[in-house]
Amino acid sequence: MLLRDLVADPDLRLTLLEGEHALDRPLTTVTTIDLLDPRRYLTNGALVLTGLMWHRGPADSETFTDALAEFDVVALGAGEAALGSIPADLVRACHRRGIALVSVPVEVAFSQVSDRVAREQEAERGHRLAVARDRQRRLLSAVAEGRGLKALLRIVV
């Protein structure tokens, strides 16, 4: 699933605060973290959701986003519940590191965001499996019919 598709979901009401350049990047995983040093839980291509419980000031934003940048995290989804809004120092820290920042409204649970990404990833896997099964079926039929190598290659490619 692309970050663009997640942000466009009207049910989630997410707001992109920073990182338009990342909208066409795929999200590989979703992780919820509220530790100042989240490194042990991060993976490349992730969407990281946080309630900002770690945030005490600008230095914390620097520390947190340094860790995200090390792992090429696609986006940070920050909840508005704890602080009432997303701190400007976090927006600046994400900008400096090229990390997209999405605001998650109080009314939207992180599980809703995670579930949306999981549903889309499952649909994508199902589609890839259907394409692979169709290709295999056509290939087996072609072999059974005694078609030549060129015909088989056209099916595979």
PDB file of N, CA, C and O in Angstrom, residues 25-99:
ATOM      1  N   ARG A  25       5.650   6.125  -1.840  1.00  0.00           N
ATOM      2  CA  ARG A  25       6.440   5.035  -1.263  1.00  0.00           C
ATOM      3  C   ARG A  25       5.513   3.991  -0.666  1.00  0.00           C
ATOM      4  O   ARG A  25       4.520   4.319  -0.009  1.00  0.00           O
ATOM      5  N   PRO A  26       5.836   2.718  -0.855  1.00  0.00           N
ATOM      6  CA  PRO A  26       5.012   1.662  -0.256  1.00  0.00           C
ATOM      7  C   PRO A  26       5.302   1.501   1.229  1.00  0.00           C
ATOM      8  O   PRO A  26       6.436   1.683   1.681  1.00  0.00           O
ATOM      9  N   LEU A  27       4.274   1.163   1.968  1.00  0.00           N
ATOM     10  CA  LEU A  27       4.405   0.868   3.392  1.00  0.00           C
ATOM     11  C   LEU A  27       4.570  -0.635   3.543  1.00  0.00           C
ATOM     12  O   LEU A  27       3.723  -1.404   3.086  1.00  0.00           O
ATOM     13  N   THR A  28       5.652  -1.063   4.160  1.00  0.00           N
ATOM     14  CA  THR A  28       5.898  -2.501   4.312  1.00  0.00           C
ATOM     15  C   THR A  28       5.317  -3.057   5.604  1.00  0.00           C
ATOM     16  O   THR A  28       4.843  -4.178   5.636  1.00  0.00           O
ATOM     17  N   THR A  29       5.372  -2.272   6.677  1.00  0.00           N
ATOM     18  CA  THR A  29       4.860  -2.696   7.978  1.00  0.00           C
ATOM     19  C   THR A  29       4.305  -1.488   8.720  1.00  0.00           C
ATOM     20  O   THR A  29       4.559  -0.349   8.343  1.00  0.00           O
ATOM     21  N   VAL A  30       3.583  -1.779   9.784  1.00  0.00           N
ATOM     22  CA  VAL A  30       3.104  -0.731  10.681  1.00  0.00           C
ATOM     23  C   VAL A  30       3.530  -1.130  12.093  1.00  0.00           C
ATOM     24  O   VAL A  30       3.314  -2.260  12.514  1.00  0.00           O
ATOM     25  N   THR A  31       4.140  -0.181  12.800  1.00  0.00           N
ATOM     26  CA  THR A  31       4.609  -0.430  14.155  1.00  0.00           C
ATOM     27  C   THR A  31       4.151   0.719  15.047  1.00  0.00           C
ATOM     28  O   THR A  31       4.272   1.875  14.665  1.00  0.00           O
ATOM     29  N   THR A  32       3.642   0.392  16.219  1.00  0.00           N
ATOM     30  CA  THR A  32       3.260   1.412  17.188  1.00  0.00           C
ATOM     31  C   THR A  32       4.321   1.455  18.279  1.00  0.00           C
ATOM     32  O   THR A  32       4.630   0.426  18.886  1.00  0.00           O
ATOM     33  N   ILE A  33       4.878   2.641  18.513  1.00  0.00           N
ATOM     34  CA  ILE A  33       5.991   2.800  19.456  1.00  0.00           C
ATOM     35  C   ILE A  33       5.813   4.090  20.245  1.00  0.00           C
ATOM     36  O   ILE A  33       5.519   5.134  19.676  1.00  0.00           O
ATOM     37  N   ASP A  34       6.061   4.008  21.541  1.00  0.00           N
ATOM     38  CA  ASP A  34       6.074   5.207  22.373  1.00  0.00           C
ATOM     39  C   ASP A  34       7.329   5.263  23.240  1.00  0.00           C
ATOM     40  O   ASP A  34       7.291   5.735  24.380  1.00  0.00           O
ATOM     41  N   LEU A  35       8.431   4.776  22.699  1.00  0.00           N
ATOM     42  CA  LEU A  35       9.726   4.854  23.373  1.00  0.00           C
ATOM     43  C   LEU A  35      10.573   5.919  22.697  1.00  0.00           C
ATOM     44  O   LEU A  35      10.537   6.049  21.475  1.00  0.00           O
ATOM     45  N   LEU A  36      11.352   6.639  23.466  1.00  0.00           N
ATOM     46  CA  LEU A  36      12.211   7.670  22.895  1.00  0.00           C
ATOM     47  C   LEU A  36      13.231   7.075  21.931  1.00  0.00           C
ATOM     48  O   LEU A  36      13.552   7.676  20.914  1.00  0.00           O
ATOM     49  N   ASP A  37      13.736   5.887  22.240  1.00  0.00           N
ATOM     50  CA  ASP A  37      14.666   5.203  21.338  1.00  0.00           C
ATOM     51  C   ASP A  37      13.988   3.947  20.798  1.00  0.00           C
ATOM     52  O   ASP A  37      14.033   2.881  21.421  1.00  0.00           O
ATOM     53  N   PRO A  38      13.357   4.046  19.637  1.00  0.00           N
ATOM     54  CA  PRO A  38      12.565   2.931  19.100  1.00  0.00           C
ATOM     55  C   PRO A  38      13.345   1.954  18.224  1.00  0.00           C
ATOM     56  O   PRO A  38      12.755   1.068  17.612  1.00  0.00           O
ATOM     57  N   ARG A  39      14.662   2.076  18.133  1.00  0.00           N
ATOM     58  CA  ARG A  39      15.461   1.338  17.145  1.00  0.00           C
ATOM     59  C   ARG A  39      15.189  -0.160  17.104  1.00  0.00           C
ATOM     60  O   ARG A  39      15.122  -0.739  16.035  1.00  0.00           O
ATOM     61  N   ARG A  40      15.054  -0.799  18.243  1.00  0.00           N
ATOM     62  CA  ARG A  40      14.919  -2.264  18.236  1.00  0.00           C
ATOM     63  C   ARG A  40      13.603  -2.734  17.624  1.00  0.00           C
ATOM     64  O   ARG A  40      13.438  -3.916  17.334  1.00  0.00           O
ATOM     65  N   TYR A  41      12.669  -1.833  17.402  1.00  0.00           N
ATOM     66  CA  TYR A  41      11.378  -2.204  16.833  1.00  0.00           C
ATOM     67  C   TYR A  41      11.178  -1.743  15.391  1.00  0.00           C
ATOM     68  O   TYR A  41      10.125  -1.970  14.815  1.00  0.00           O
ATOM     69  N   LEU A  42      12.170  -1.089  14.821  1.00  0.00           N
ATOM     70  CA  LEU A  42      12.007  -0.480  13.502  1.00  0.00           C
ATOM     71  C   LEU A  42      12.438  -1.402  12.366  1.00  0.00           C
ATOM     72  O   LEU A  42      13.332  -2.231  12.532  1.00  0.00           O
ATOM     73  N   THR A  43      11.790  -1.223  11.216  1.00  0.00           N
ATOM     74  CA  THR A  43      12.178  -1.910   9.988  1.00  0.00           C
ATOM     75  C   THR A  43      12.094  -0.912   8.838  1.00  0.00           C
ATOM     76  O   THR A  43      11.330   0.056   8.893  1.00  0.00           O
ATOM     77  N   ASN A  44      12.859  -1.166   7.810  1.00  0.00           N
ATOM     78  CA  ASN A  44      12.838  -0.307   6.625  1.00  0.00           C
ATOM     79  C   ASN A  44      11.443  -0.312   6.005  1.00  0.00           C
ATOM     80  O   ASN A  44      10.790  -1.342   5.934  1.00  0.00           O
ATOM     81  N   GLY A  45      11.033   0.859   5.541  1.00  0.00           N
ATOM     82  CA  GLY A  45       9.758   0.977   4.848  1.00  0.00           C
ATOM     83  C   GLY A  45       8.537   1.029   5.746  1.00  0.00           C
ATOM     84  O   GLY A  45       7.409   0.961   5.274  1.00  0.00           O
ATOM     85  N   ALA A  46       8.741   1.174   7.038  1.00  0.00           N
ATOM     86  CA  ALA A  46       7.621   1.119   7.986  1.00  0.00           C
ATOM     87  C   ALA A  46       6.852   2.438   8.081  1.00  0.00           C
ATOM     88  O   ALA A  46       7.371   3.507   7.787  1.00  0.00           O
ATOM     89  N   LEU A  47       5.632   2.305   8.516  1.00  0.00           N
ATOM     90  CA  LEU A  47       4.844   3.407   9.036  1.00  0.00           C
ATOM     91  C   LEU A  47       4.914   3.245  10.548  1.00  0.00           C
ATOM     92  O   LEU A  47       4.533   2.199  11.075  1.00  0.00           O
ATOM     93  N   VAL A  48       5.425   4.242  11.233  1.00  0.00           N
ATOM     94  CA  VAL A  48       5.536   4.202  12.687  1.00  0.00           C
ATOM     95  C   VAL A  48       4.434   5.076  13.273  1.00  0.00           C
ATOM     96  O   VAL A  48       4.303   6.248  12.912  1.00  0.00           O
ATOM     97  N   LEU A  49       3.644   4.488  14.158  1.00  0.00           N
ATOM     98  CA  LEU A  49       2.588   5.224  14.842  1.00  0.00           C
ATOM     99  C   LEU A  49       3.038   5.493  16.279  1.00  0.00           C
ATOM    100  O   LEU A  49       3.578   4.601  16.937  1.00  0.00           O
ATOM    101  N   THR A  50       2.833   6.706  16.733  1.00  0.00           N
ATOM    102  CA  THR A  50       3.227   7.052  18.094  1.00  0.00           C
ATOM    103  C   THR A  50       2.228   8.009  18.723  1.00  0.00           C
ATOM    104  O   THR A  50       1.697   8.894  18.047  1.00  0.00           O
ATOM    105  N   GLY A  51       2.014   7.811  20.013  1.00  0.00           N
ATOM    106  CA  GLY A  51       1.149   8.703  20.769  1.00  0.00           C
ATOM    107  C   GLY A  51       1.915   9.878  21.359  1.00  0.00           C
ATOM    108  O   GLY A  51       1.350  10.688  22.082  1.00  0.00           O
ATOM    109  N   LEU A  52       3.213   9.972  21.053  1.00  0.00           N
ATOM    110  CA  LEU A  52       4.087  11.065  21.492  1.00  0.00           C
ATOM    111  C   LEU A  52       4.308  11.079  23.005  1.00  0.00           C
ATOM    112  O   LEU A  52       4.674  12.102  23.577  1.00  0.00           O
ATOM    113  N   MET A  53       4.157   9.956  23.655  1.00  0.00           N
ATOM    114  CA  MET A  53       4.378   9.885  25.093  1.00  0.00           C
ATOM    115  C   MET A  53       5.844  10.140  25.442  1.00  0.00           C
ATOM    116  O   MET A  53       6.164  10.512  26.558  1.00  0.00           O
ATOM    117  N   TRP A  54       6.731   9.969  24.495  1.00  0.00           N
ATOM    118  CA  TRP A  54       8.160  10.189  24.681  1.00  0.00           C
ATOM    119  C   TRP A  54       8.540  11.663  24.576  1.00  0.00           C
ATOM    120  O   TRP A  54       9.618  12.060  24.984  1.00  0.00           O
ATOM    121  N   HIS A  55       7.676  12.494  24.032  1.00  0.00           N
ATOM    122  CA  HIS A  55       8.024  13.883  23.719  1.00  0.00           C
ATOM    123  C   HIS A  55       7.976  14.776  24.957  1.00  0.00           C
ATOM    124  O   HIS A  55       6.940  14.973  25.568  1.00  0.00           O
ATOM    125  N   ARG A  56       9.156  15.331  25.298  1.00  0.00           N
ATOM    126  CA  ARG A  56       9.245  16.306  26.392  1.00  0.00           C
ATOM    127  C   ARG A  56       9.750  17.661  25.885  1.00  0.00           C
ATOM    128  O   ARG A  56       9.667  18.654  26.592  1.00  0.00           O
ATOM    129  N   GLY A  57      10.312  17.664  24.659  1.00  0.00           N
ATOM    130  CA  GLY A  57      10.829  18.899  24.091  1.00  0.00           C
ATOM    131  C   GLY A  57      11.522  18.645  22.766  1.00  0.00           C
ATOM    132  O   GLY A  57      11.588  17.498  22.296  1.00  0.00           O
ATOM    133  N   PRO A  58      12.047  19.703  22.150  1.00  0.00           N
ATOM    134  CA  PRO A  58      12.684  19.597  20.830  1.00  0.00           C
ATOM    135  C   PRO A  58      13.806  18.564  20.739  1.00  0.00           C
ATOM    136  O   PRO A  58      13.943  17.895  19.722  1.00  0.00           O
ATOM    137  N   ALA A  59      14.591  18.409  21.772  1.00  0.00           N
ATOM    138  CA  ALA A  59      15.690  17.430  21.730  1.00  0.00           C
ATOM    139  C   ALA A  59      15.148  16.014  21.563  1.00  0.00           C
ATOM    140  O   ALA A  59      15.761  15.187  20.875  1.00  0.00           O
ATOM    141  N   ASP A  60      13.997  15.739  22.157  1.00  0.00           N
ATOM    142  CA  ASP A  60      13.400  14.406  22.010  1.00  0.00           C
ATOM    143  C   ASP A  60      12.962  14.152  20.566  1.00  0.00           C
ATOM    144  O   ASP A  60      13.096  13.035  20.059  1.00  0.00           O
ATOM    145  N   SER A  61      12.460  15.175  19.900  1.00  0.00           N
ATOM    146  CA  SER A  61      12.079  15.021  18.489  1.00  0.00           C
ATOM    147  C   SER A  61      13.292  14.672  17.641  1.00  0.00           C
ATOM    148  O   SER A  61      13.219  13.846  16.730  1.00  0.00           O
ATOM    149  N   GLU A  62      14.425  15.301  17.949  1.00  0.00           N
ATOM    150  CA  GLU A  62      15.674  15.016  17.221  1.00  0.00           C
ATOM    151  C   GLU A  62      16.104  13.572  17.443  1.00  0.00           C
ATOM    152  O   GLU A  62      16.446  12.848  16.506  1.00  0.00           O
ATOM    153  N   THR A  63      16.094  13.129  18.688  1.00  0.00           N
ATOM    154  CA  THR A  63      16.496  11.759  19.022  1.00  0.00           C
ATOM    155  C   THR A  63      15.598  10.744  18.341  1.00  0.00           C
ATOM    156  O   THR A  63      16.068   9.772  17.737  1.00  0.00           O
ATOM    157  N   PHE A  64      14.284  10.957  18.437  1.00  0.00           N
ATOM    158  CA  PHE A  64      13.316  10.009  17.875  1.00  0.00           C
ATOM    159  C   PHE A  64      13.437   9.923  16.353  1.00  0.00           C
ATOM    160  O   PHE A  64      13.499   8.838  15.782  1.00  0.00           O
ATOM    161  N   THR A  65      13.502  11.066  15.689  1.00  0.00           N
ATOM    162  CA  THR A  65      13.561  11.045  14.225  1.00  0.00           C
ATOM    163  C   THR A  65      14.920  10.585  13.704  1.00  0.00           C
ATOM    164  O   THR A  65      14.996  10.041  12.600  1.00  0.00           O
ATOM    165  N   ASP A  66      15.994  10.773  14.485  1.00  0.00           N
ATOM    166  CA  ASP A  66      17.290  10.192  14.101  1.00  0.00           C
ATOM    167  C   ASP A  66      17.163   8.684  13.956  1.00  0.00           C
ATOM    168  O   ASP A  66      17.662   8.090  12.999  1.00  0.00           O
ATOM    169  N   ALA A  67      16.493   8.058  14.905  1.00  0.00           N
ATOM    170  CA  ALA A  67      16.302   6.602  14.861  1.00  0.00           C
ATOM    171  C   ALA A  67      15.469   6.204  13.645  1.00  0.00           C
ATOM    172  O   ALA A  67      15.803   5.235  12.947  1.00  0.00           O
ATOM    173  N   LEU A  68      14.413   6.945  13.363  1.00  0.00           N
ATOM    174  CA  LEU A  68      13.561   6.623  12.209  1.00  0.00           C
ATOM    175  C   LEU A  68      14.349   6.736  10.905  1.00  0.00           C
ATOM    176  O   LEU A  68      14.199   5.893  10.007  1.00  0.00           O
ATOM    177  N   ALA A  69      15.177   7.752  10.805  1.00  0.00           N
ATOM    178  CA  ALA A  69      15.969   7.963   9.588  1.00  0.00           C
ATOM    179  C   ALA A  69      16.979   6.837   9.376  1.00  0.00           C
ATOM    180  O   ALA A  69      17.251   6.447   8.246  1.00  0.00           O
ATOM    181  N   GLU A  70      17.527   6.297  10.441  1.00  0.00           N
ATOM    182  CA  GLU A  70      18.487   5.180  10.329  1.00  0.00           C
ATOM    183  C   GLU A  70      17.866   3.980   9.636  1.00  0.00           C
ATOM    184  O   GLU A  70      18.551   3.211   8.976  1.00  0.00           O
ATOM    185  N   PHE A  71      16.570   3.803   9.812  1.00  0.00           N
ATOM    186  CA  PHE A  71      15.883   2.639   9.261  1.00  0.00           C
ATOM    187  C   PHE A  71      15.053   2.957   8.024  1.00  0.00           C
ATOM    188  O   PHE A  71      14.235   2.148   7.604  1.00  0.00           O
ATOM    189  N   ASP A  72      15.225   4.126   7.451  1.00  0.00           N
ATOM    190  CA  ASP A  72      14.492   4.508   6.249  1.00  0.00           C
ATOM    191  C   ASP A  72      12.984   4.303   6.416  1.00  0.00           C
ATOM    192  O   ASP A  72      12.317   3.735   5.560  1.00  0.00           O
ATOM    193  N   VAL A  73      12.485   4.755   7.550  1.00  0.00           N
ATOM    194  CA  VAL A  73      11.052   4.711   7.813  1.00  0.00           C
ATOM    195  C   VAL A  73      10.362   5.623   6.806  1.00  0.00           C
ATOM    196  O   VAL A  73      10.838   6.713   6.517  1.00  0.00           O
ATOM    197  N   VAL A  74       9.243   5.168   6.247  1.00  0.00           N
ATOM    198  CA  VAL A  74       8.520   5.961   5.255  1.00  0.00           C
ATOM    199  C   VAL A  74       7.807   7.137   5.903  1.00  0.00           C
ATOM    200  O   VAL A  74       7.872   8.263   5.415  1.00  0.00           O
ATOM    201  N   ALA A  75       7.106   6.855   6.999  1.00  0.00           N
ATOM    202  CA  ALA A  75       6.300   7.910   7.606  1.00  0.00           C
ATOM    203  C   ALA A  75       6.127   7.685   9.098  1.00  0.00           C
ATOM    204  O   ALA A  75       6.172   6.558   9.584  1.00  0.00           O
ATOM    205  N   LEU A  76       5.903   8.781   9.770  1.00  0.00           N
ATOM    206  CA  LEU A  76       5.564   8.781  11.180  1.00  0.00           C
ATOM    207  C   LEU A  76       4.133   9.262  11.298  1.00  0.00           C
ATOM    208  O   LEU A  76       3.778  10.334  10.796  1.00  0.00           O
ATOM    209  N   GLY A  77       3.295   8.453  11.919  1.00  0.00           N
ATOM    210  CA  GLY A  77       1.925   8.845  12.205  1.00  0.00           C
ATOM    211  C   GLY A  77       1.853   9.236  13.668  1.00  0.00           C
ATOM    212  O   GLY A  77       2.029   8.387  14.542  1.00  0.00           O
ATOM    213  N   ALA A  78       1.629  10.505  13.939  1.00  0.00           N
ATOM    214  CA  ALA A  78       1.629  11.001  15.308  1.00  0.00           C
ATOM    215  C   ALA A  78       0.205  11.292  15.763  1.00  0.00           C
ATOM    216  O   ALA A  78      -0.528  12.026  15.100  1.00  0.00           O
ATOM    217  N   GLY A  79      -0.151  10.721  16.886  1.00  0.00           N
ATOM    218  CA  GLY A  79      -1.471  10.955  17.458  1.00  0.00           C
ATOM    219  C   GLY A  79      -1.551  12.294  18.158  1.00  0.00           C
ATOM    220  O   GLY A  79      -0.584  12.755  18.763  1.00  0.00           O
ATOM    221  N   GLU A  80      -2.710  12.898  18.092  1.00  0.00           N
ATOM    222  CA  GLU A  80      -2.929  14.211  18.687  1.00  0.00           C
ATOM    223  C   GLU A  80      -3.446  14.138  20.120  1.00  0.00           C
ATOM    224  O   GLU A  80      -3.523  15.160  20.802  1.00  0.00           O
ATOM    225  N   ALA A  81      -3.769  12.951  20.609  1.00  0.00           N
ATOM    226  CA  ALA A  81      -4.451  12.825  21.904  1.00  0.00           C
ATOM    227  C   ALA A  81      -3.617  13.325  23.081  1.00  0.00           C
ATOM    228  O   ALA A  81      -4.117  14.087  23.911  1.00  0.00           O
ATOM    229  N   ALA A  82      -2.375  12.937  23.195  1.00  0.00           N
ATOM    230  CA  ALA A  82      -1.577  13.259  24.384  1.00  0.00           C
ATOM    231  C   ALA A  82      -1.252  14.741  24.508  1.00  0.00           C
ATOM    232  O   ALA A  82      -1.350  15.306  25.600  1.00  0.00           O
ATOM    233  N   LEU A  83      -0.864  15.366  23.406  1.00  0.00           N
ATOM    234  CA  LEU A  83      -0.409  16.758  23.459  1.00  0.00           C
ATOM    235  C   LEU A  83      -1.419  17.756  22.892  1.00  0.00           C
ATOM    236  O   LEU A  83      -1.214  18.963  22.975  1.00  0.00           O
ATOM    237  N   GLY A  84      -2.477  17.258  22.279  1.00  0.00           N
ATOM    238  CA  GLY A  84      -3.482  18.141  21.691  1.00  0.00           C
ATOM    239  C   GLY A  84      -3.184  18.556  20.265  1.00  0.00           C
ATOM    240  O   GLY A  84      -4.072  18.945  19.527  1.00  0.00           O
ATOM    241  N   SER A  85      -1.923  18.493  19.877  1.00  0.00           N
ATOM    242  CA  SER A  85      -1.509  18.795  18.506  1.00  0.00           C
ATOM    243  C   SER A  85      -0.111  18.212  18.303  1.00  0.00           C
ATOM    244  O   SER A  85       0.518  17.738  19.249  1.00  0.00           O
ATOM    245  N   ILE A  86       0.361  18.307  17.083  1.00  0.00           N
ATOM    246  CA  ILE A  86       1.695  17.807  16.765  1.00  0.00           C
ATOM    247  C   ILE A  86       2.684  18.951  16.968  1.00  0.00           C
ATOM    248  O   ILE A  86       2.523  20.022  16.368  1.00  0.00           O
ATOM    249  N   PRO A  87       3.707  18.758  17.801  1.00  0.00           N
ATOM    250  CA  PRO A  87       4.667  19.838  18.067  1.00  0.00           C
ATOM    251  C   PRO A  87       5.400  20.289  16.802  1.00  0.00           C
ATOM    252  O   PRO A  87       5.799  19.467  15.974  1.00  0.00           O
ATOM    253  N   ALA A  88       5.590  21.583  16.674  1.00  0.00           N
ATOM    254  CA  ALA A  88       6.291  22.149  15.510  1.00  0.00           C
ATOM    255  C   ALA A  88       7.716  21.626  15.417  1.00  0.00           C
ATOM    256  O   ALA A  88       8.233  21.422  14.318  1.00  0.00           O
ATOM    257  N   ASP A  89       8.354  21.363  16.562  1.00  0.00           N
ATOM    258  CA  ASP A  89       9.730  20.846  16.516  1.00  0.00           C
ATOM    259  C   ASP A  89       9.780  19.448  15.902  1.00  0.00           C
ATOM    260  O   ASP A  89      10.752  19.089  15.250  1.00  0.00           O
ATOM    261  N   LEU A  90       8.704  18.675  16.047  1.00  0.00           N
ATOM    262  CA  LEU A  90       8.655  17.355  15.426  1.00  0.00           C
ATOM    263  C   LEU A  90       8.484  17.488  13.910  1.00  0.00           C
ATOM    264  O   LEU A  90       9.102  16.756  13.141  1.00  0.00           O
ATOM    265  N   VAL A  91       7.671  18.438  13.492  1.00  0.00           N
ATOM    266  CA  VAL A  91       7.489  18.687  12.058  1.00  0.00           C
ATOM    267  C   VAL A  91       8.835  19.069  11.433  1.00  0.00           C
ATOM    268  O   VAL A  91       9.220  18.532  10.391  1.00  0.00           O
ATOM    269  N   ARG A  92       9.568  19.962  12.086  1.00  0.00           N
ATOM    270  CA  ARG A  92      10.880  20.385  11.571  1.00  0.00           C
ATOM    271  C   ARG A  92      11.879  19.229  11.551  1.00  0.00           C
ATOM    272  O   ARG A  92      12.625  19.069  10.587  1.00  0.00           O
ATOM    273  N   ALA A  93      11.883  18.412  12.590  1.00  0.00           N
ATOM    274  CA  ALA A  93      12.809  17.280  12.654  1.00  0.00           C
ATOM    275  C   ALA A  93      12.518  16.277  11.536  1.00  0.00           C
ATOM    276  O   ALA A  93      13.439  15.755  10.897  1.00  0.00           O
ATOM    277  N   CYS A  94      11.252  16.023  11.269  1.00  0.00           N
ATOM    278  CA  CYS A  94      10.886  15.115  10.172  1.00  0.00           C
ATOM    279  C   CYS A  94      11.302  15.708   8.835  1.00  0.00           C
ATOM    280  O   CYS A  94      11.819  14.994   7.968  1.00  0.00           O
ATOM    281  N   HIS A  95      11.088  16.994   8.668  1.00  0.00           N
ATOM    282  CA  HIS A  95      11.468  17.658   7.420  1.00  0.00           C
ATOM    283  C   HIS A  95      12.966  17.512   7.166  1.00  0.00           C
ATOM    284  O   HIS A  95      13.386  17.159   6.057  1.00  0.00           O
ATOM    285  N   ARG A  96      13.783  17.768   8.172  1.00  0.00           N
ATOM    286  CA  ARG A  96      15.242  17.683   8.017  1.00  0.00           C
ATOM    287  C   ARG A  96      15.702  16.276   7.648  1.00  0.00           C
ATOM    288  O   ARG A  96      16.717  16.121   6.979  1.00  0.00           O
ATOM    289  N   ARG A  97      14.965  15.280   8.066  1.00  0.00           N
ATOM    290  CA  ARG A  97      15.383  13.893   7.827  1.00  0.00           C
ATOM    291  C   ARG A  97      14.641  13.230   6.664  1.00  0.00           C
ATOM    292  O   ARG A  97      14.861  12.073   6.360  1.00  0.00           O
ATOM    293  N   GLY A  98      13.751  13.963   6.028  1.00  0.00           N
ATOM    294  CA  GLY A  98      13.031  13.413   4.886  1.00  0.00           C
ATOM    295  C   GLY A  98      12.000  12.362   5.258  1.00  0.00           C
ATOM    296  O   GLY A  98      11.690  11.479   4.469  1.00  0.00           O
ATOM    297  N   ILE A  99      11.457  12.469   6.456  1.00  0.00           N
ATOM    298  CA  ILE A  99      10.447  11.514   6.930  1.00  0.00           C
ATOM    299  C   ILE A  99       9.079  12.176   6.817  1.00  0.00           C
ATOM    300  O   ILE A  99       8.867  13.288   7.306  1.00  0.00           O
TER     301      ILE A  99
END
